[in-house]
CSV table of C-alpha atoms in Angstrom, one decimal:
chain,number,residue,atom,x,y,z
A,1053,UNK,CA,0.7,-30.4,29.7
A,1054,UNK,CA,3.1,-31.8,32.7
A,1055,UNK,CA,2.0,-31.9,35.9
A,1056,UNK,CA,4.4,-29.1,37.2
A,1057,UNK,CA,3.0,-27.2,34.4
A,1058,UNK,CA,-0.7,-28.0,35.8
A,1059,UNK,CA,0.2,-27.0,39.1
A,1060,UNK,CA,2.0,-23.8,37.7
A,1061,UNK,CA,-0.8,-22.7,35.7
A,1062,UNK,CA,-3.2,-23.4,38.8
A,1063,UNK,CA,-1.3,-21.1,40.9
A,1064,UNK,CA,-1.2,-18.3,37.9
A,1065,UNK,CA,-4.9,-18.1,38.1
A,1066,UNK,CA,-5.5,-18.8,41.8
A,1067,UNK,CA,-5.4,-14.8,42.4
A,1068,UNK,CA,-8.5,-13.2,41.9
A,1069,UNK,CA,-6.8,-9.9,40.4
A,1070,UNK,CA,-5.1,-12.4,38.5
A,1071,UNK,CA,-8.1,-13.6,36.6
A,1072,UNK,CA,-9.6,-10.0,36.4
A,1073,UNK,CA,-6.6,-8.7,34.5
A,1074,UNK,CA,-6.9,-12.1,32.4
A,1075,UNK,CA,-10.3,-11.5,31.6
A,1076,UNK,CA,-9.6,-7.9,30.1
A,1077,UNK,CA,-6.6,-8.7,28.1
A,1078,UNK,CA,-8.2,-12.2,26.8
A,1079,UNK,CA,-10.8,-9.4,24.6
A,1080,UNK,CA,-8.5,-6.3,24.7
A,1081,UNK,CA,-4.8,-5.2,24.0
A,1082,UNK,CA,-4.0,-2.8,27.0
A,1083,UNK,CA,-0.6,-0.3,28.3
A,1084,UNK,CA,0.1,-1.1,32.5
A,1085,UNK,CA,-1.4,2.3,32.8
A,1086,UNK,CA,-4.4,1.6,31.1
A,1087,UNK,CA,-5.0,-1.4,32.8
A,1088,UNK,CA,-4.4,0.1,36.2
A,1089,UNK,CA,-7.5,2.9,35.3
A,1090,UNK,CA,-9.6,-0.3,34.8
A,1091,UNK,CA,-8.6,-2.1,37.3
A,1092,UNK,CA,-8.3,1.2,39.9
A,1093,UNK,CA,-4.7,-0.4,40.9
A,1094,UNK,CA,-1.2,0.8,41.6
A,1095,UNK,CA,1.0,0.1,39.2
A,1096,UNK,CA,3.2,-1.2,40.9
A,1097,UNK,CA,0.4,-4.1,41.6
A,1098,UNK,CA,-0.6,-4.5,38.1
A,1099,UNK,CA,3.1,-4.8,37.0
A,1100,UNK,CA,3.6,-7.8,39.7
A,1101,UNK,CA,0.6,-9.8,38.5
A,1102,UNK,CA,1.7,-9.1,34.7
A,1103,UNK,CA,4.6,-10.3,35.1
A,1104,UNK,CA,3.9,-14.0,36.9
A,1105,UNK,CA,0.7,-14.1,33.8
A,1106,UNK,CA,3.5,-13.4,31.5
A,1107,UNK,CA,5.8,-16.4,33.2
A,1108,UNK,CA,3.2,-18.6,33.1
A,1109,UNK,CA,2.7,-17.7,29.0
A,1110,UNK,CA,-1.2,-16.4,29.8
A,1111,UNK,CA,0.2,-13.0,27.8
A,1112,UNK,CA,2.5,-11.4,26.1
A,1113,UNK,CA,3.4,-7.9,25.3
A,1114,UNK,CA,4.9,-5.7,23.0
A,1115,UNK,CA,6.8,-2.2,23.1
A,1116,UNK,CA,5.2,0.9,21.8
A,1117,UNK,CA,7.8,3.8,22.7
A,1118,UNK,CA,8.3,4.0,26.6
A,1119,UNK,CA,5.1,1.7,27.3
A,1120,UNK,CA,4.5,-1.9,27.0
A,1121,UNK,CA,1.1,-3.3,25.3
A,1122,UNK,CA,-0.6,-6.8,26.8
A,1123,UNK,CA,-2.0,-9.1,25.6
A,1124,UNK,CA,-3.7,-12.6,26.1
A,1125,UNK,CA,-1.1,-14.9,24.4
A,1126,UNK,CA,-2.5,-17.0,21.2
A,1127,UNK,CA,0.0,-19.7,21.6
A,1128,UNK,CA,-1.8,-21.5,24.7
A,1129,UNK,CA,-2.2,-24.9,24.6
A,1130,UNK,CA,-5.9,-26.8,24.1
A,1131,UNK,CA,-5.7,-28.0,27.9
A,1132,UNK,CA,-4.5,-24.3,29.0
A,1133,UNK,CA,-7.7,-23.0,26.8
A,1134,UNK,CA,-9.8,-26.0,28.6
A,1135,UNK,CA,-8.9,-24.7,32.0
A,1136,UNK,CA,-9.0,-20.7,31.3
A,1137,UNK,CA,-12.6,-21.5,29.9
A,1138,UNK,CA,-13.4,-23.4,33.7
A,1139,UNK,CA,-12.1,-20.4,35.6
A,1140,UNK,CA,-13.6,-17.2,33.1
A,1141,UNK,CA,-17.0,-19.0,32.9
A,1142,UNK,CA,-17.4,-18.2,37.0
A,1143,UNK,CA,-15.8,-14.5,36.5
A,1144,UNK,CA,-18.0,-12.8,33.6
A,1145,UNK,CA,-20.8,-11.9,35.7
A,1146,UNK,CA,-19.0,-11.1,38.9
A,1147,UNK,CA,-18.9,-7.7,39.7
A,1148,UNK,CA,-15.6,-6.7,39.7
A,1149,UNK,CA,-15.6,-8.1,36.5
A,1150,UNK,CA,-18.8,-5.9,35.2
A,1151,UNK,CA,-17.1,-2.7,36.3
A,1152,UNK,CA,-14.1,-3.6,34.3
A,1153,UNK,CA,-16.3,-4.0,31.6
A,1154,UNK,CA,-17.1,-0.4,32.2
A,1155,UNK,CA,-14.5,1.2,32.9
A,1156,UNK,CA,-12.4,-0.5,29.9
A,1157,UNK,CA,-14.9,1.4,27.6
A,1158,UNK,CA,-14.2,4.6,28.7
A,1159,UNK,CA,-10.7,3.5,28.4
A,1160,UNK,CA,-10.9,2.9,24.6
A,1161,UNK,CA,-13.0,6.0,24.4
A,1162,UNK,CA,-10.4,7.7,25.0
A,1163,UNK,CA,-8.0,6.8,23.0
A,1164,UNK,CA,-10.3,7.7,19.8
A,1165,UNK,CA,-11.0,10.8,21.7
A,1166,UNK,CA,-7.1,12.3,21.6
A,1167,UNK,CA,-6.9,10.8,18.3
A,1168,UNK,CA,-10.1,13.0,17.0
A,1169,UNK,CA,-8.6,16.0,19.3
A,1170,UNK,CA,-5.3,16.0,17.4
A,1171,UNK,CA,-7.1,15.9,14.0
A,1172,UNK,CA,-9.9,18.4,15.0
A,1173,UNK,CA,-6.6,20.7,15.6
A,1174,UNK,CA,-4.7,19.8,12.5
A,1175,UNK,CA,-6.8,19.7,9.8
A,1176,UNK,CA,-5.5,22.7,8.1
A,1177,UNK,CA,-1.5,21.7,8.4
A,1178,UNK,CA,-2.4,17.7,8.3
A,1179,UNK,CA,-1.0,17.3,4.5
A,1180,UNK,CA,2.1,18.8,6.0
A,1181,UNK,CA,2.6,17.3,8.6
A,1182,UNK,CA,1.8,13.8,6.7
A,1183,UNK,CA,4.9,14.9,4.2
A,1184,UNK,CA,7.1,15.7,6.7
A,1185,UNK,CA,6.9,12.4,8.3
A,1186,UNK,CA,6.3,10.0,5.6
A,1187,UNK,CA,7.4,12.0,2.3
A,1188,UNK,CA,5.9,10.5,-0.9
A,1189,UNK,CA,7.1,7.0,0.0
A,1190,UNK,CA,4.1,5.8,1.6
A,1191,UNK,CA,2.1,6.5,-1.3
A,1192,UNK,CA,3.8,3.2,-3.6
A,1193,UNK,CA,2.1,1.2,-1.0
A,1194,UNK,CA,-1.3,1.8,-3.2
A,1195,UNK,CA,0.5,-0.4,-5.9
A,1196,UNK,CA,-0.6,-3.1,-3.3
A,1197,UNK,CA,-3.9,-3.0,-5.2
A,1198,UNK,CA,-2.7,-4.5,-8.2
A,1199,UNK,CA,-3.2,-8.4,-9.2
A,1200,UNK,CA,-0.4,-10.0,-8.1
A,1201,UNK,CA,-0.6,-12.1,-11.2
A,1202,UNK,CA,-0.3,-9.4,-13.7
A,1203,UNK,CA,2.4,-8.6,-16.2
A,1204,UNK,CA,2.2,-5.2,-16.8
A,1205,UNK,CA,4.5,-2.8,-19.0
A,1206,UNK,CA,6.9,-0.1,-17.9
A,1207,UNK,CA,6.7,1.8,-21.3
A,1208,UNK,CA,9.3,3.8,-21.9
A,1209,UNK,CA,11.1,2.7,-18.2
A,1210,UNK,CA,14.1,5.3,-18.1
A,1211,UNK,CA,16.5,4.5,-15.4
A,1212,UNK,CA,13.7,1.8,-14.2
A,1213,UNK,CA,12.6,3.7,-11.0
A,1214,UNK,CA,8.5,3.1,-11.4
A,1215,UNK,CA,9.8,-0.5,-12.7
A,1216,UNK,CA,11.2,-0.9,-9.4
A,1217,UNK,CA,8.2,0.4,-7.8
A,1218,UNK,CA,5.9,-2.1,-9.5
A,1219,UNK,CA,7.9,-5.0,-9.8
A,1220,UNK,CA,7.2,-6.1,-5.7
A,1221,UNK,CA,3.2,-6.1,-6.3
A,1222,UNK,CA,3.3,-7.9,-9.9
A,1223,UNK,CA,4.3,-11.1,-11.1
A,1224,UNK,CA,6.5,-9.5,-13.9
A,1225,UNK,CA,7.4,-6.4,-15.2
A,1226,UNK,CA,8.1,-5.7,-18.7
A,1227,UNK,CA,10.6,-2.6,-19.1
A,1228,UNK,CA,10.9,-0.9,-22.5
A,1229,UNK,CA,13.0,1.9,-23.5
A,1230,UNK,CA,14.9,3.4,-27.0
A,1231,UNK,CA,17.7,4.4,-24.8
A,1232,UNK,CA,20.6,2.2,-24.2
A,1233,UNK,CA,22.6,4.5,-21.7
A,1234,UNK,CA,18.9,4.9,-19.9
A,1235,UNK,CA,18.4,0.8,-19.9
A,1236,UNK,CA,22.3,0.3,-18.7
A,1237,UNK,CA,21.0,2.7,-16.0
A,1238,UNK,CA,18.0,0.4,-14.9
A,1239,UNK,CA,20.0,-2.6,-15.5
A,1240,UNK,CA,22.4,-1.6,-12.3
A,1241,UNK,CA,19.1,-0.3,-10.5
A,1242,UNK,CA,17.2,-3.7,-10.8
A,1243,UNK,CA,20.3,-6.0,-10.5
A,1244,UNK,CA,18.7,-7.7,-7.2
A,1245,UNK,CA,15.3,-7.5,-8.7
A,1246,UNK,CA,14.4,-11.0,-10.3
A,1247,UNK,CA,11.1,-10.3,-11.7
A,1248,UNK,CA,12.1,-7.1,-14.5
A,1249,UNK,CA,12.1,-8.1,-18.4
A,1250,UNK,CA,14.5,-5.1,-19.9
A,1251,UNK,CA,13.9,-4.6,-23.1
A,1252,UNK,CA,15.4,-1.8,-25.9
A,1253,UNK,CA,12.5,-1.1,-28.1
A,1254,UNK,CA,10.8,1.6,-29.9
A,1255,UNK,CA,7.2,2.7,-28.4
A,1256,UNK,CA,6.3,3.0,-31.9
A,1257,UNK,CA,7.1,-0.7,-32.3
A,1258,UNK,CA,6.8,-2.1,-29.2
A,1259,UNK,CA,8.9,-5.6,-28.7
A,1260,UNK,CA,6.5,-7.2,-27.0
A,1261,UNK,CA,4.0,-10.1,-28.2
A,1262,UNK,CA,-0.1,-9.4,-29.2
A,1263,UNK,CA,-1.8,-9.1,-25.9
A,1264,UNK,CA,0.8,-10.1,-23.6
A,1265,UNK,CA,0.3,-7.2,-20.9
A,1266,UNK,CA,-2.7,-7.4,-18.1
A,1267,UNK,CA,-1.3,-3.6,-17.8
A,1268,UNK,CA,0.6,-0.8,-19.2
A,1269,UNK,CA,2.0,2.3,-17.9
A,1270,UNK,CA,3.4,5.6,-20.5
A,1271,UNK,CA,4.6,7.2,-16.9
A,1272,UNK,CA,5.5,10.8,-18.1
A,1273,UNK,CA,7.0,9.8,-22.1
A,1274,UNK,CA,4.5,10.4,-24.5
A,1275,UNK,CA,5.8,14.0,-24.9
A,1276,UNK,CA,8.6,12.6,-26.0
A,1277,UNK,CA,7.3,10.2,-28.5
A,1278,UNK,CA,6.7,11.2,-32.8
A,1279,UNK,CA,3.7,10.2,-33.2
A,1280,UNK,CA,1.4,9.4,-29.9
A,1281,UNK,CA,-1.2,7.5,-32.1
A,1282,UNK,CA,1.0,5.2,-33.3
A,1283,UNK,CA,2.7,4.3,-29.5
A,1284,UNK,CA,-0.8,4.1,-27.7
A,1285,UNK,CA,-2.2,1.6,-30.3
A,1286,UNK,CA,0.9,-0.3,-29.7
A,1287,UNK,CA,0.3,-0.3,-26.7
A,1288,UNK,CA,-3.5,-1.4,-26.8
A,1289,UNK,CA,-1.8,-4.3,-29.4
A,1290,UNK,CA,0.1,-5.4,-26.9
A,1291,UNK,CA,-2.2,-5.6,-23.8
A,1292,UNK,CA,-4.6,-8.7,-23.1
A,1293,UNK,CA,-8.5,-7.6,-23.7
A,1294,UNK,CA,-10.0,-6.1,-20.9
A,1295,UNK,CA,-6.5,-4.9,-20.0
A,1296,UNK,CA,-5.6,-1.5,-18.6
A,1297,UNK,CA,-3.7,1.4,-20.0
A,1298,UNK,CA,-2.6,4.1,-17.7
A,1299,UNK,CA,-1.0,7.6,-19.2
A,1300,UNK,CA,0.8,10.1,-16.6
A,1301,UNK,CA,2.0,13.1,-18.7
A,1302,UNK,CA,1.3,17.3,-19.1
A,1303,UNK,CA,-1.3,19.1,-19.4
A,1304,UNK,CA,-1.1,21.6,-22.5
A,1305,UNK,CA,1.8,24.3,-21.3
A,1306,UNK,CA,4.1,27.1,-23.2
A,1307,UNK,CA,7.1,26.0,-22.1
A,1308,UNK,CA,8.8,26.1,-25.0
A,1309,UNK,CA,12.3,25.9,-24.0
A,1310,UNK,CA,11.8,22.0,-22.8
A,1311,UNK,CA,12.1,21.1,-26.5
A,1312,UNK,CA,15.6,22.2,-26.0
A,1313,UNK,CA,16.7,21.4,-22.8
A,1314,UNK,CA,14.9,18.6,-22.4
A,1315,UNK,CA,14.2,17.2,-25.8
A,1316,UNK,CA,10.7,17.4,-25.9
A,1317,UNK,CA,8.3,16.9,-28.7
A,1318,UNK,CA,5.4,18.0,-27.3
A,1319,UNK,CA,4.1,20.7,-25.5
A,1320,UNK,CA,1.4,18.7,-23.4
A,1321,UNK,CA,-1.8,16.6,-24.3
A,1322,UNK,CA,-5.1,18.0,-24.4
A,1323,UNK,CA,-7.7,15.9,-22.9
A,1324,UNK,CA,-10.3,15.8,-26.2
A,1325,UNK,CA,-7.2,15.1,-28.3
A,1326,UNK,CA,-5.9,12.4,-25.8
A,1327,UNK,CA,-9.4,10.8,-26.0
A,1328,UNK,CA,-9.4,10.4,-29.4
A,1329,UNK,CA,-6.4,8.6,-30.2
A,1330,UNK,CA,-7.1,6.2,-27.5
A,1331,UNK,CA,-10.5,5.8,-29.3
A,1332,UNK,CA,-8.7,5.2,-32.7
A,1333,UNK,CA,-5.9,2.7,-30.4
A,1334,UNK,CA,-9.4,0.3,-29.8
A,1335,UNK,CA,-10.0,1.7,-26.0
A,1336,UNK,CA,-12.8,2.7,-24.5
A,1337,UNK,CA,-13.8,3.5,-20.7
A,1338,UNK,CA,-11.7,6.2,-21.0
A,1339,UNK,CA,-10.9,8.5,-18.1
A,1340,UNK,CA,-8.8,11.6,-17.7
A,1341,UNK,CA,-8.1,13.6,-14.0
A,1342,UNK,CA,-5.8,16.3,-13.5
A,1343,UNK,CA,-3.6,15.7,-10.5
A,1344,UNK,CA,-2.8,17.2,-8.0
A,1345,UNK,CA,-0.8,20.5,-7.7
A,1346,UNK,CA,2.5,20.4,-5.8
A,1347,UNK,CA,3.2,24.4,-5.4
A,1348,UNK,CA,7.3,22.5,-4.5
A,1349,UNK,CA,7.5,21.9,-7.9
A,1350,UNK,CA,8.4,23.7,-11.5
A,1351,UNK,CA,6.9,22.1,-14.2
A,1352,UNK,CA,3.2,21.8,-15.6
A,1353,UNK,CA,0.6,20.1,-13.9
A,1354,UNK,CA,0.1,16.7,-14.7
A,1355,UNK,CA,-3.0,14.0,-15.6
A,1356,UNK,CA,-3.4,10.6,-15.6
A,1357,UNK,CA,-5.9,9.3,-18.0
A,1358,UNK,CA,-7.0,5.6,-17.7
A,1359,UNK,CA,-8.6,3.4,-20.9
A,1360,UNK,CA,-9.6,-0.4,-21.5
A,1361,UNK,CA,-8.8,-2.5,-24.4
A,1362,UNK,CA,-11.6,-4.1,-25.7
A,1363,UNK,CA,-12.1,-7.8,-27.7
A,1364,UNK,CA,-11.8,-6.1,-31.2
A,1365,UNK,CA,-8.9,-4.0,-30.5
A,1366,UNK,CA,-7.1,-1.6,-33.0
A,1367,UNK,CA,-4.3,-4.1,-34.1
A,1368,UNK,CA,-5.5,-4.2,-37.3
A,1369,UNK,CA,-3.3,-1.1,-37.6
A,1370,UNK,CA,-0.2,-3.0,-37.0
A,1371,UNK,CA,1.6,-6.4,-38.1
A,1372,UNK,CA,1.0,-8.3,-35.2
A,1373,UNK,CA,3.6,-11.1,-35.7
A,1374,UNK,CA,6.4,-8.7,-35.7
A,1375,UNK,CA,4.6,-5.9,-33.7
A,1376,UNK,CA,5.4,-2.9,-36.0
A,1377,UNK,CA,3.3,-0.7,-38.0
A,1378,UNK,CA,2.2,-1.7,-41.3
A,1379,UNK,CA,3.8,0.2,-44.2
């Protein structure tokens, strides 16, 4: 530290309202208005001493809407700590300083207080109101919770949208599909995306090594496949023991007409019957929950059922150096 910036420093904390407002911010981020209830200030006195603190680099503040948060900055120096820590030490037990202490309490207490008031009053509309300002988006950010080591699978990827979900939280992302229109499509979705392995491939015989996935997702495509057995064992064959196998498809439905329109091969998955071809695929910890409902929307309701390969897996139902079933 300079001299000049000794002496400057010096003067900053010569004031005694000075140090007062230093000594709240150094434990609390306040608004001007908040700090003048504390304080029991004009504003127009608070903003004054702010703003030579704020010179001097003591705080800084940040915008939130039409107010401005402060702060005690955490950039200062080890001689600007050294001296702040000779001028609080003589401050704490003052009482000015105790009233603040006080009054800042209430202070905080109300800010969880019209926080509680608004939920107390929204309750009922609050998933509403959540959709109408953050849609579905905000809900991807729960991918946050996977390793970010992980390969995991995008089985049967389509145009690649949940590949481009995943691929920001996971090392690498595997994408397979039988499609090659539904692959170009991903292709130009992912261009910018370094971390996505597109691959064409059957989910009856996957192209992917023995155990090469820490994860794989069948996101709403096992209605589409011939034989389910066959692709969830491939998919147990080709995931690392103790990895993960998530399923996202119908519930049993009569809508018969999405075999035309849609191409469908099956009408939904029971839960028993689900449980038992991932038994037969070599997974255990099996879980199924139905989801949620969304009245918005026209098809069935969905589930998501979870399993766990185990050491002795079911690839002994497959040729595991080319990764197809075994005539």
């Amino acid at each position: 530290m300079s001299p000049s910036s000794v002496f400057d420093r010096l003067s900053a904390l010569a004031d005694p309202t000075r140090c007062r407002l230093l000594l709240l911010l150094a434990e609390h981020e306040l608004s001007v208005s908040e700090v003048c209830a504390v304080v029991q200030l004009p504003q127009s006195t608070v903003s004054r001493h702010l703003k030579v603190l704020a010179d001097e680099g003591w705080v800084v503040s940040r915008a939130d809407g039409p107010s401005r948060h402060y702060r005690m900055s955490a950039g200062i120096d080890e001689s600007g700590r050294a001296l702040w820590a000779a001028v609080s030490g003589s401050l704490t037990d003052s009482l000015p300083a105790a009233a603040d202490a006080l009054r800042v309490r209430g202070v905080l207490a109300a800010r969880v207080r019209r926080s509680r008031e608004f939920f107390s009053t929204a309750a009922g509309e609050w998933d509403a109101v959540r959709a109408d300002l953050f849609g579905s988006a905000a809900d991807v950010a729960l991918l946050g919770l996977l390793d970010d080591r992980w390969t995991v699978g995008d089985l049967g990827c389509g145009t690649g949208a949940l590949t481009g979900q995943l691929a920001p939280y996971v090392e690498r992302v595997v994408a397979v599909d039988a499609s090659t229109q539904m692959l170009a499509a991903a292709k130009d979705r992912l261009a910018d995306v370094a971390n996505v392995d597109l691959r064409e491939g059957d989910l009856q015989a996957l192209p992917i090594a023995d155990s090469d996935l820490d994860a794989a997702v069948l996101f709403l495509v096992l209605h589409y496949v011939a034989d389910p057995a066959v692709a969830l064992a491939e998919a147990a064959r080709a995931l690392r023991p103790g990895g993960r196998l998530l399923v996202v498809d119908m519930t049993p439905h009569d809508r018969a007409d999405y075999r035309e329109r849609m191409g469908h091969v099956w009408l939904g998955f029971a839960p028993a019957q689900l449980a038992d071809w991932l038994a037969e695929a070599g997974l255990t910890a099996v879980r199924c929950v139905d989801l949620p409902v969304d009245p918005r929307v026209a098809g069935p309701p969905l589930f998501a059922a979870t399993a766990r390969r185990t050491e002795a897996s079911a690839t002994a139902l497959h040729d595991t150096t080319e990764g197809t079933p075994l005539s």
